[in-house]
Amino acid sequence: MSVGLQVSPEWWVAGPYQWRLSLVRTSGGCRWSVPVEAAAGPYQWRLPLVRTSGGCRWSVPVEADAGPYQWRLTLPALPQVMKTCRMMGIQTVAVHSDVDASAVHVKMADQAVCVGPAPTNQSYLNMDAIMEAVRSTGAQAVGGASDRHTQAACFGCSLGRACLCPGYPVMIKASAGGGGKGMRIAWNEEETRDGFRFSTQEAASSFGDSRLLIEKFIDNPRHIEIQVLADKHGNALWLNERECSIQRRNQKVVEEAPSTFLDADTRRAMGEQAVQLAQAVQYSSAGTVEFLVDSHKNFYFLEMNTRLQVEHPITELITGLDLVQQMIRVAKGYPLLHKQEDIPINGWAIESRVYAEDPYKSFGLPSIGRLSQYQEPLNLSNVRVDSGISEGSDISIYYDPMISKLVTYGATRAEALSKMEDALDNYVIRGVTHNIPLLREIITHPRFISGDISTNFLPEVYPDGFNGHQLTAGGQRELLASAAALHVSAQLRAQTFLGTISSLGLPPSLCVCPSPFFPCLPPSACVCPSPSLPQVEVGGESLVVSGEWDLASPLLPLKINNTPRMLQVLQGLQLLFKVRVLSPLAAELSSFMPEKVPEDTSSILRSPMPGSVVAVSVKPGDTVAEGQEICVIEAMKMQNSMTAAKTGKVKSVHCKAGETVGEGDLLVELE
């Protein structure tokens, strides 16, 4: 993840004038202006100092009255950067225009290089001069880049060619971004170039703003944020933290409050700094200050979201505050009703983001379709579902794939996790592929349960991608027994007429054939056909399967040897476990059926998801190398580069820019 800013105590400046100041920062498309009062007396003033880190920066436009003239200058907070570097034993180089030769940061630097005359496009935006200064001085990192720099494609490309920015790895992200869109991690020059291109396009497509930030990337951190609430009367509170470390493609998947990692002192320090930031910019409303936290509980400012976050319900549940209500009161001009000591941590809350995505493809590529059946688990206690869809709604390629926010609450974390497991098992979604299997695996994984998580949780736990739930031998037997008992129940119902079961009967044994076969179990089960308590023998073990057997319901609550289980019976491609129940003769004959030969995908490229073609980079007759980009597919504002699986010559191209493609559509063929 990327590092933004840290707050230093204050910065004292001496001078002969009385200054009128305003503190300005541009971030995420918002521009904040904060009046700063001058200190008494004509010789010094002070202001809160924010030092740059990871490519972000604050600047202070200064206006002063000097005699009959009024003049203005922009004073970046570079002197503190110089002080910090000097304290750490790091030499610094200042670049400046000819009129800034006597600037404070130039005097404080170990070396200084003039990069041109006063106009910014001839000096500070003169990338050739900047890069020559970097090369001639041997600088190993570049800091203090302004918004104008990040707008210039040549700046990012120049840094990429010089392997700087501010030293790999870096995070390239949309300045107006959110939800993981317009974000790329680059570990080398090539990834910087590609990341800059994709992030620029995604930012323009998603936010109408192509500006980017390039920041230092911190590997393996936790993502923890502080909820703040401030009014227009100078009052501000921090409403504890939310842990948001479980992510895919830099977008949050599972959040919880509070965090298992923070102690009381760290929580207080983060909360107080978050409040100081909100007050420094005179913010009024609910907002979120996001941090990255390393293994030693050092925390780094990431960004502030000046809006209501997706994950705000978990804060509401542990504090008892309605954040939307509080925002409305603040907007109306009312003061806050609470003091900091009134804000509790009562219990534990967990949120799972339910997406219309295929979790077996890169932890979630978009899925589209119509919700043919949709049933939220609101029959369970302490379960909250925030959604904007209903049965019959269409999930399209044009918007975010989130279906709902599933939230559970408990007196303890273990209770909240147990509730979440039940809620996921009772959530019915038909018509689109969804990520509930992945969510369930996350919350039941030993690492998550123990709190041993980071933003790299998914790739570390599933280095080869998510392949679904891996059943134990006992779980496999329960699955086969459930399928056999369900089959018996369906057959008995079919043979029942006017309350009487026909004399056709059932075979004494059945073959339950999972696909693929479980290696540790024979694909068979012997069933004792009893309408009330089917007894199934699987692999020499006897299991009693009981339930109401309401075959019209999408949910079948069962008991297997008196252990409660929830069964969802599906048909089609969404099956988590595919099981066939056959008679012994049918099973024997099916063994002679030829197996379908898997398609050779090395010579063809199919779309892994529905979307629109943004660009096609090849034409028939071109020679492509393995890993070379062939085309770009955009789905739900995320761009995905499709690459060649092998080196070869392009035989045919079946798509063009602007076209809409479906999942599995043929894009390009190689000879």
XYZ file of C-alpha atoms in Angstrom:
671
model
C 0.000 0.000 0.000
C 1.022 3.638 -0.326
C 2.196 6.122 2.263
C 0.850 9.658 2.316
C 1.602 12.201 5.036
C 2.636 12.356 8.669
C 2.023 15.354 10.915
C 4.923 17.012 12.714
C 4.268 19.231 15.758
C 4.801 22.721 14.307
C 7.133 24.956 12.333
C 8.393 28.350 13.522
C 9.415 31.037 11.035
C 10.855 34.450 11.787
C 10.368 37.506 9.648
C 9.677 41.250 9.652
C 6.174 41.109 8.256
C 2.715 40.314 9.529
C 1.506 37.399 7.386
C -1.937 36.312 6.292
C -1.803 32.601 5.533
C -3.941 29.787 4.252
C -3.037 26.137 4.201
C -4.060 24.384 0.997
C -3.965 20.744 -0.007
C -5.327 19.117 -3.148
C -6.195 15.437 -2.758
C -8.809 13.179 -4.289
C -10.310 16.030 -6.245
C -10.964 18.115 -3.106
C -9.241 21.394 -2.304
C -9.030 22.314 1.346
C -8.213 25.839 2.534
C -7.469 26.520 6.190
C -6.925 29.982 7.650
C -3.852 30.139 9.911
C -3.696 32.871 12.525
C -0.510 34.946 12.782
C 1.308 34.940 16.083
C 1.345 38.078 18.168
C 4.032 40.545 17.295
C 5.541 41.402 13.929
C 8.499 39.021 13.986
C 7.290 35.451 13.974
C 4.350 33.215 13.192
C 3.635 29.530 13.311
C 1.453 26.984 11.577
C 0.909 23.221 11.803
C 3.560 21.606 9.622
C 2.779 18.615 7.468
C 5.808 17.002 5.879
C 5.769 15.247 2.547
C 6.007 11.489 2.317
C 5.325 9.157 -0.574
C 4.733 11.724 -3.276
C 2.045 13.865 -1.593
C 2.716 17.404 -0.483
C 1.162 20.391 1.219
C 1.802 23.934 0.126
C 1.160 27.276 1.824
C 0.185 30.201 -0.403
C 1.454 33.270 1.484
C 0.204 36.821 1.078
C 2.067 39.727 2.691
C 1.798 43.474 2.724
C 5.252 45.020 2.215
C 5.035 48.776 1.880
C 2.736 49.895 -0.941
C 3.070 46.623 -2.827
C 1.261 43.329 -2.394
C 2.942 40.148 -3.609
C 2.291 36.415 -3.430
C 4.498 33.336 -3.395
C 4.003 29.619 -2.968
C 5.992 28.187 -0.085
C 6.149 24.356 -0.145
C 6.993 22.656 3.115
C 10.388 21.591 1.811
C 12.493 23.023 4.656
C 11.133 20.441 7.090
C 11.960 17.741 4.551
C 15.511 19.049 4.544
C 15.589 19.073 8.356
C 14.319 15.527 8.579
C 16.783 14.275 5.981
C 19.637 16.019 7.789
C 18.567 14.435 11.077
C 18.630 11.025 9.392
C 22.024 11.613 7.801
C 20.648 11.841 4.250
C 22.112 14.398 1.855
C 19.659 16.471 -0.148
C 19.595 18.201 -3.519
C 17.353 21.189 -4.258
C 16.213 22.165 -7.737
C 15.151 25.750 -8.304
C 14.394 28.361 -10.896
C 16.712 31.348 -11.293
C 14.439 33.607 -9.244
C 14.358 31.061 -6.405
C 18.104 30.886 -6.033
C 17.868 32.340 -2.524
C 14.890 30.278 -1.374
C 15.087 28.650 2.054
C 15.043 25.092 0.750
C 17.938 25.933 -1.599
C 20.007 27.256 1.290
C 19.284 24.237 3.431
C 20.165 21.640 0.802
C 23.599 20.044 0.478
C 23.534 20.715 -3.274
C 21.418 22.950 -5.499
C 20.775 22.882 -9.242
C 19.119 25.607 -11.279
C 16.697 24.064 -13.762
C 15.610 27.164 -15.702
C 13.940 30.568 -15.642
C 10.907 31.559 -13.607
C 8.031 30.179 -15.758
C 7.174 26.745 -14.378
C 6.999 25.112 -17.802
C 10.608 26.166 -18.320
C 11.866 25.101 -14.886
C 9.951 22.977 -12.432
C 7.988 21.295 -15.232
C 11.017 21.029 -17.482
C 11.403 17.270 -17.193
C 14.628 17.092 -19.183
C 16.268 19.584 -16.825
C 14.903 17.808 -13.749
C 16.156 14.424 -14.914
C 19.551 15.859 -15.814
C 19.798 17.241 -12.278
C 18.968 13.798 -10.925
C 21.622 12.130 -13.068
C 24.353 14.698 -12.479
C 23.973 14.602 -8.704
C 23.379 10.869 -8.398
C 20.151 11.360 -6.479
C 18.500 8.071 -5.509
C 14.997 9.354 -4.879
C 12.776 12.264 -5.894
C 10.355 13.959 -3.520
C 8.198 17.061 -3.383
C 6.383 16.357 -6.639
C 3.406 18.680 -7.052
C 0.032 17.975 -8.637
C 1.280 19.528 -11.862
C 4.047 16.949 -11.971
C 1.690 14.049 -11.560
C -0.443 15.383 -14.390
C 2.466 15.243 -16.775
C 2.839 11.824 -18.350
C 6.446 12.557 -19.196
C 7.256 13.014 -15.504
C 6.045 9.549 -14.543
C 7.699 7.996 -17.584
C 10.967 9.824 -16.885
C 10.988 8.602 -13.311
C 10.211 5.116 -14.534
C 13.153 5.159 -16.955
C 15.459 6.336 -14.182
C 14.098 3.698 -11.743
C 13.311 6.360 -9.135
C 9.957 7.675 -8.099
C 10.745 7.451 -5.025
C 12.463 4.076 -5.322
C 10.702 0.855 -6.235
C 8.197 -0.430 -5.454
C 5.760 2.442 -5.975
C 2.017 2.847 -5.917
C 0.464 4.634 -8.887
C -3.053 5.766 -8.085
C -5.764 8.143 -9.191
C -5.767 11.341 -7.152
C -9.568 11.398 -7.299
C -9.809 7.630 -6.848
C -11.532 5.159 -4.610
C -12.551 1.522 -4.535
C -9.206 0.339 -5.850
C -9.803 1.832 -9.286
C -6.928 3.569 -11.016
C -4.373 1.898 -8.720
C -1.320 -0.113 -9.786
C 1.775 -1.343 -7.974
C 4.989 -1.102 -9.980
C 8.148 -3.006 -9.096
C 10.236 -1.987 -12.104
C 10.414 0.343 -15.109
C 8.140 -1.714 -17.360
C 5.436 -2.032 -14.721
C 5.674 1.710 -14.058
C 5.055 2.481 -17.715
C 2.121 0.057 -17.998
C 0.708 1.074 -14.636
C 0.802 4.748 -15.548
C -1.115 4.034 -18.753
C -3.803 1.864 -17.165
C -4.222 4.048 -14.095
C -4.624 7.157 -16.236
C -7.291 5.494 -18.375
C -9.156 4.008 -15.409
C -9.044 7.317 -13.534
C -10.474 9.199 -16.496
C -13.134 6.543 -17.038
C -14.165 6.185 -13.383
C -13.778 9.706 -12.011
C -13.496 12.039 -14.999
C -10.085 13.036 -13.662
C -6.915 11.484 -15.078
C -4.537 12.984 -12.513
C -2.338 10.500 -10.675
C -0.218 10.272 -7.555
C 2.994 8.251 -7.408
C 3.782 7.174 -3.867
C 6.123 4.870 -2.030
C 4.644 1.393 -1.613
C 4.886 -0.300 1.788
C 4.868 -4.064 1.492
C 2.766 -6.249 3.800
C 1.072 -3.592 5.989
C -2.278 -3.504 7.700
C -4.902 -1.064 6.440
C -6.584 0.536 9.443
C -8.786 3.620 9.311
C -10.224 6.003 11.880
C -13.787 7.287 11.675
C -14.025 10.967 12.579
C -17.005 13.203 13.162
C -16.736 16.985 13.333
C -19.178 19.877 13.506
C -19.010 23.544 12.499
C -18.322 24.711 16.041
C -14.790 23.332 16.367
C -15.797 20.021 17.963
C -14.401 16.755 16.600
C -14.438 13.112 17.720
C -12.762 9.896 16.670
C -15.140 6.943 16.646
C -12.544 4.181 16.946
C -10.998 2.189 14.115
C -11.896 -0.244 11.362
C -9.539 -2.962 10.151
C -9.718 -3.183 6.346
C -6.695 -5.328 5.514
C -8.473 -8.098 3.572
C -8.354 -6.751 0.020
C -8.147 -7.788 -3.588
C -6.946 -5.382 -6.281
C -6.539 -2.768 -3.519
C -10.263 -2.882 -2.797
C -11.600 -3.910 0.589
C -13.411 -7.243 0.889
C -13.826 -7.905 4.633
C -13.737 -5.259 7.372
C -14.114 -5.426 11.134
C -14.314 -3.114 14.115
C -12.410 -2.889 16.293
C -9.044 -4.176 15.083
C -7.433 -7.197 16.724
C -4.043 -5.515 16.326
C -4.316 -2.124 18.005
C -3.690 -1.547 21.671
C -5.310 1.309 23.576
C -2.322 3.642 23.246
C -1.975 3.179 19.478
C -5.719 3.551 19.008
C -5.692 6.816 20.950
C -2.672 8.167 19.069
C -4.244 7.385 15.685
C -7.568 8.827 16.764
C -6.061 12.033 18.084
C -4.014 12.593 14.932
C -7.083 11.926 12.781
C -9.016 14.541 14.753
C -6.124 17.008 14.477
C -6.155 16.583 10.704
C -9.915 17.147 10.516
C -9.646 20.254 12.652
C -6.632 21.561 10.751
C -8.666 21.658 7.554
C -11.848 22.810 9.347
C -13.661 19.690 8.242
C -17.279 19.286 9.313
C -19.200 16.013 8.785
C -18.332 12.346 9.040
C -15.055 11.401 7.411
C -12.470 8.659 7.411
C -8.734 9.044 7.907
C -6.952 6.008 6.513
C -3.604 4.720 7.721
C -1.147 1.968 6.960
C 0.194 0.234 10.059
C 3.373 -1.838 10.078
C 4.237 -4.805 12.288
C 5.687 -2.487 14.968
C 2.469 -0.442 15.169
C 4.036 2.515 13.349
C 1.264 4.164 11.376
C 1.373 6.299 8.246
C -1.261 8.611 6.835
C -2.730 7.332 3.588
C -5.648 9.602 2.725
C -8.787 11.188 4.083
C -12.136 10.298 2.565
C -14.515 13.198 3.001
C -17.622 11.098 2.726
C -19.479 8.178 4.252
C -17.486 4.976 3.744
C -18.939 1.692 2.535
C -17.887 0.060 5.803
C -19.458 2.642 8.143
C -22.109 0.203 9.510
C -19.559 -1.655 11.636
C -18.677 1.600 13.384
C -22.359 2.287 13.999
C -22.803 -1.135 15.583
C -19.944 -0.856 18.081
C -20.619 2.792 19.019
C -24.409 2.957 18.820
C -24.254 6.136 16.702
C -26.164 6.646 13.472
C -23.553 8.308 11.270
C -26.006 9.429 8.619
C -28.088 11.160 11.269
C -24.997 12.796 12.686
C -23.999 14.058 9.227
C -27.409 15.594 8.693
C -27.308 17.305 12.095
C -23.856 18.703 11.370
C -24.937 19.918 7.935
C -27.845 21.694 9.588
C -25.445 23.514 11.860
C -26.095 21.707 15.134
C -23.174 20.974 17.484
C -22.172 17.415 18.294
C -24.121 15.793 21.106
C -21.268 13.645 22.373
C -17.865 14.059 23.971
C -14.882 11.835 23.277
C -15.333 10.011 26.576
C -18.880 9.093 25.480
C -17.662 6.980 22.539
C -17.553 3.296 23.512
C -16.393 0.050 21.944
C -19.317 -2.261 22.590
C -18.907 -5.705 21.067
C -17.545 -6.609 17.649
C -18.840 -6.098 14.126
C -17.747 -7.622 10.814
C -18.680 -6.646 7.265
C -18.389 -8.796 4.141
C -18.728 -7.134 0.764
C -20.828 -9.380 -1.442
C -19.835 -8.904 -5.086
C -21.159 -10.196 -8.390
C -17.775 -11.675 -9.188
C -16.216 -15.029 -9.977
C -13.816 -15.595 -7.054
C -12.059 -18.408 -8.910
C -10.657 -15.898 -11.411
C -8.066 -13.554 -9.887
C -10.066 -13.520 -6.617
C -12.977 -11.927 -8.432
C -13.585 -10.975 -12.048
C -16.957 -9.348 -12.771
C -20.068 -11.391 -13.439
C -23.209 -10.024 -15.059
C -26.765 -11.229 -15.302
C -30.202 -10.969 -13.748
C -30.860 -11.982 -10.160
C -33.334 -14.775 -10.784
C -33.549 -15.530 -7.061
C -32.396 -13.339 -4.192
C -32.921 -13.935 -0.482
C -31.074 -12.044 2.235
C -30.404 -13.775 5.590
C -32.443 -11.298 7.586
C -34.150 -14.127 9.471
C -31.013 -14.342 11.622
C -30.485 -12.151 14.678
C -27.757 -9.460 14.715
C -27.495 -9.502 10.923
C -27.702 -6.356 8.800
C -27.771 -6.219 5.001
C -27.337 -2.935 3.122
C -28.116 -3.383 -0.566
C -29.577 -1.525 -3.487
C -30.868 -4.484 -5.459
C -33.685 -7.018 -5.285
C -34.802 -10.169 -7.017
C -35.028 -9.446 -10.741
C -32.366 -6.722 -10.710
C -29.794 -6.678 -13.502
C -26.066 -6.630 -12.793
C -24.396 -4.872 -15.744
C -20.843 -4.194 -16.912
C -21.155 -0.449 -16.329
C -21.152 -0.130 -12.541
C -19.467 -1.451 -9.440
C -20.188 -5.185 -8.937
C -21.158 -4.868 -5.261
C -24.426 -6.615 -4.454
C -24.617 -5.795 -0.761
C -22.839 -5.179 2.516
C -23.425 -8.092 4.868
C -22.814 -7.087 8.492
C -22.939 -9.173 11.665
C -22.568 -8.186 15.305
C -21.673 -10.059 18.466
C -20.587 -9.422 22.026
C -17.223 -10.959 21.060
C -15.297 -11.416 17.829
C -15.927 -15.164 17.913
C -19.667 -14.554 18.157
C -19.613 -12.056 15.272
C -17.638 -14.514 13.122
C -20.053 -17.333 13.908
C -22.952 -15.084 12.924
C -21.184 -14.183 9.671
C -20.661 -17.858 8.832
C -24.364 -18.572 9.354
C -25.372 -15.482 7.375
C -23.229 -16.451 4.392
C -24.638 -19.997 4.476
C -28.190 -18.593 4.460
C -27.628 -16.024 1.681
C -29.322 -17.066 -1.573
C -28.130 -15.490 -4.833
C -29.055 -16.984 -8.194
C -28.452 -15.687 -11.708
C -24.930 -14.296 -11.262
C -21.702 -15.734 -9.962
C -20.846 -14.297 -6.552
C -17.978 -14.272 -4.083
C -19.707 -15.844 -1.075
C -17.534 -19.001 -1.285
C -14.416 -16.827 -0.959
C -15.893 -14.752 1.871
C -16.737 -17.875 3.825
C -13.242 -19.262 3.363
C -11.705 -16.006 4.592
C -13.659 -15.755 7.832
C -13.086 -19.428 8.717
C -9.385 -19.500 7.868
C -7.105 -20.031 10.907
C -4.973 -17.006 10.026
C -7.975 -14.705 9.909
C -9.425 -16.141 13.101
C -6.119 -15.548 14.885
C -5.882 -11.977 13.539
C -2.694 -12.693 11.566
C -3.629 -10.631 8.510
C -2.252 -7.968 6.188
C -3.144 -6.505 2.807
C -1.315 -9.507 1.292
C -3.581 -12.041 2.985
C -5.236 -13.409 -0.159
C -2.118 -13.932 -2.322
C -0.260 -15.404 0.661
C -3.002 -17.834 1.667
C -3.928 -18.696 -1.918
C -0.686 -18.323 -3.925
C -2.169 -20.290 -6.846
C -5.499 -18.503 -6.724
C -8.719 -19.419 -4.956
C -9.857 -22.961 -5.775
C -12.827 -23.268 -3.476
C -13.384 -25.021 -0.186
C -11.241 -28.109 0.335
C -13.308 -30.744 2.092
C -11.874 -32.983 4.773
C -12.554 -36.741 4.617
C -15.437 -36.249 7.054
C -16.807 -33.367 5.001
C -16.631 -35.473 1.857
C -18.638 -38.245 3.497
C -21.236 -35.727 4.674
C -21.529 -34.313 1.153
C -22.074 -37.754 -0.388
C -24.552 -38.718 2.329
C -26.507 -35.448 1.879
C -26.706 -35.930 -1.897
C -27.857 -39.545 -1.501
C -30.461 -38.645 1.119
C -31.746 -35.765 -0.999
C -32.082 -38.085 -3.986
C -34.010 -40.621 -1.907
C -36.314 -37.911 -0.588
C -37.018 -36.653 -4.118
C -37.705 -40.175 -5.388
C -40.020 -40.984 -2.498
C -41.972 -37.789 -3.116
C -42.260 -38.637 -6.804
C -43.635 -42.098 -5.912
C -46.166 -40.767 -3.424
C -49.787 -40.553 -4.577
C -52.641 -39.544 -2.265
C -50.391 -40.064 0.718
C -49.381 -43.580 -0.289
C -45.929 -44.586 -1.551
C -46.054 -46.776 -4.662
C -44.647 -50.284 -4.674
C -41.886 -49.398 -7.135
C -39.444 -48.989 -4.254
C -35.845 -47.815 -4.411
C -32.618 -49.598 -5.261
C -30.814 -50.919 -2.164
C -27.684 -48.976 -3.106
C -26.809 -45.871 -5.066
C -23.630 -44.562 -6.639
C -22.917 -40.978 -5.618
C -20.400 -39.642 -8.092
C -18.656 -36.412 -7.209
C -16.910 -34.624 -10.030
C -13.992 -34.783 -9.820
C -13.879 -37.930 -7.694
C -12.568 -37.583 -4.186
C -9.397 -39.665 -4.113
C -9.874 -40.944 -0.566
C -13.425 -42.265 -0.916
C -15.152 -44.745 -3.202
C -17.834 -43.016 -5.314
C -20.711 -44.927 -3.817
C -23.200 -44.847 -0.968
C -25.659 -47.415 0.352
C -28.938 -45.855 1.401
C -31.600 -47.257 3.708
C -34.731 -45.582 2.236
C -36.659 -44.246 5.215
C -38.875 -41.195 4.576
C -38.036 -39.673 7.959
C -34.449 -40.675 8.770
C -32.473 -41.851 5.738
C -29.448 -43.808 6.926
C -26.547 -43.664 4.526
C -23.430 -45.813 4.571
C -20.456 -44.135 2.946
C -17.017 -45.702 2.914
C -17.994 -48.076 5.682
C -19.299 -45.303 7.959
C -22.979 -44.935 8.755
C -24.529 -41.451 8.763
C -28.085 -40.480 9.663
C -29.349 -37.527 7.611
C -32.511 -35.800 8.821
C -34.397 -32.712 7.750
C -37.707 -31.315 6.568
C -36.821 -31.934 2.885
C -38.735 -28.964 1.505
C -37.472 -29.385 -2.036
C -39.118 -26.121 -3.158
C -36.940 -24.102 -0.787
C -33.481 -22.905 -1.870
C -32.225 -23.674 1.641
C -32.347 -27.100 3.255
C -31.426 -27.137 6.961
C -30.244 -30.665 7.728
C -28.760 -32.605 10.585
C -26.078 -35.179 9.898
C -25.589 -37.387 12.954
C -27.331 -34.555 14.888
C -24.836 -31.906 13.652
C -26.661 -28.944 12.014
C -25.780 -28.267 8.373
C -27.192 -25.831 5.779
C -27.512 -27.159 2.234
C -28.126 -25.082 -0.882
C -29.096 -27.077 -3.950
C -28.151 -25.464 -7.234
C -28.236 -26.358 -10.876
C -25.889 -25.025 -13.510
C -22.407 -23.567 -13.587
C -22.430 -22.024 -10.110
C -22.081 -25.353 -8.316
C -19.489 -25.424 -5.565
C -19.526 -29.229 -5.507
C -20.916 -31.212 -8.434
C -22.426 -34.525 -7.409
C -24.359 -37.100 -9.453
C -26.541 -39.771 -7.856
C -26.923 -42.829 -10.111
C -28.100 -46.392 -9.909
C -25.294 -48.983 -9.976
C -26.092 -49.830 -13.602
C -26.115 -46.169 -14.709
C -22.834 -45.581 -12.882
C -21.266 -48.590 -14.627
C -22.411 -47.424 -18.064
C -21.282 -43.843 -17.432
C -17.718 -45.090 -17.033
C -17.712 -45.801 -20.772
C -18.610 -42.225 -21.670
C -15.687 -40.447 -23.383
C -14.224 -37.564 -21.446
C -14.299 -34.105 -22.966
C -10.825 -33.049 -24.019
C -9.924 -29.671 -22.487
C -9.505 -26.865 -24.990
C -5.936 -25.881 -25.862
C -5.878 -22.313 -24.659
C -2.254 -21.630 -25.620
C -3.235 -20.679 -29.180
C -6.446 -18.817 -28.429
C -7.420 -15.928 -26.201
C -10.915 -15.838 -24.742
C -12.405 -13.087 -22.625
C -12.351 -14.144 -18.946
C -15.270 -11.832 -18.198
C -17.963 -9.738 -19.852
C -16.886 -6.225 -20.742
C -15.988 -3.797 -23.486
C -12.865 -3.833 -25.639
C -10.799 -0.735 -24.935
C -7.890 -1.428 -27.272
C -6.556 -4.113 -29.599
C -2.778 -4.089 -29.989
C -2.282 -6.693 -32.732
C -3.459 -7.548 -36.238
C -3.328 -10.722 -38.332
C 0.235 -11.554 -39.351
C 1.871 -9.890 -36.320
C 4.351 -11.894 -34.282
C 3.761 -11.717 -30.542
C 5.923 -12.816 -27.627
C 4.739 -14.718 -24.591
C 3.250 -12.254 -22.110
C 2.820 -9.506 -24.716
C -0.365 -7.466 -24.458
C -2.908 -8.365 -27.124
C -5.925 -6.345 -26.034
C -7.478 -4.540 -23.063
C -10.916 -5.390 -21.659
C -12.764 -3.005 -19.344
C -15.439 -4.296 -17.002
C -17.082 -2.251 -14.249
C -14.486 0.531 -14.708
C -11.539 -1.842 -14.214
C -9.155 -2.384 -17.118
C -7.538 -5.776 -17.646
C -4.633 -6.469 -19.978
C -5.042 -9.690 -21.975
C -1.689 -11.232 -22.890
C -0.398 -13.973 -25.196
C 0.119 -17.391 -23.590
C 2.966 -18.228 -25.973
C 5.133 -16.780 -28.724
C 3.530 -17.049 -32.156
C 1.966 -15.376 -35.166
C -1.520 -13.865 -35.009
C -3.898 -15.901 -37.178
C -7.080 -13.889 -36.699
C -8.561 -11.135 -34.538
C -12.229 -11.439 -33.553
C -12.748 -8.175 -31.698
C -12.199 -4.458 -32.127
C -12.119 -1.439 -29.878
C -15.537 -0.351 -28.662
C -17.180 -3.763 -28.962
C -18.872 -5.541 -26.063
C -17.772 -9.103 -25.388
C -19.135 -11.831 -23.163
C -17.356 -14.240 -20.876
C -15.659 -16.902 -22.973
C -15.912 -15.020 -26.278
C -13.041 -15.656 -28.663
C -10.802 -12.607 -28.997
C -7.642 -13.638 -30.857
C -6.263 -16.828 -32.432
C -2.591 -17.682 -32.921
C -1.181 -20.045 -35.535
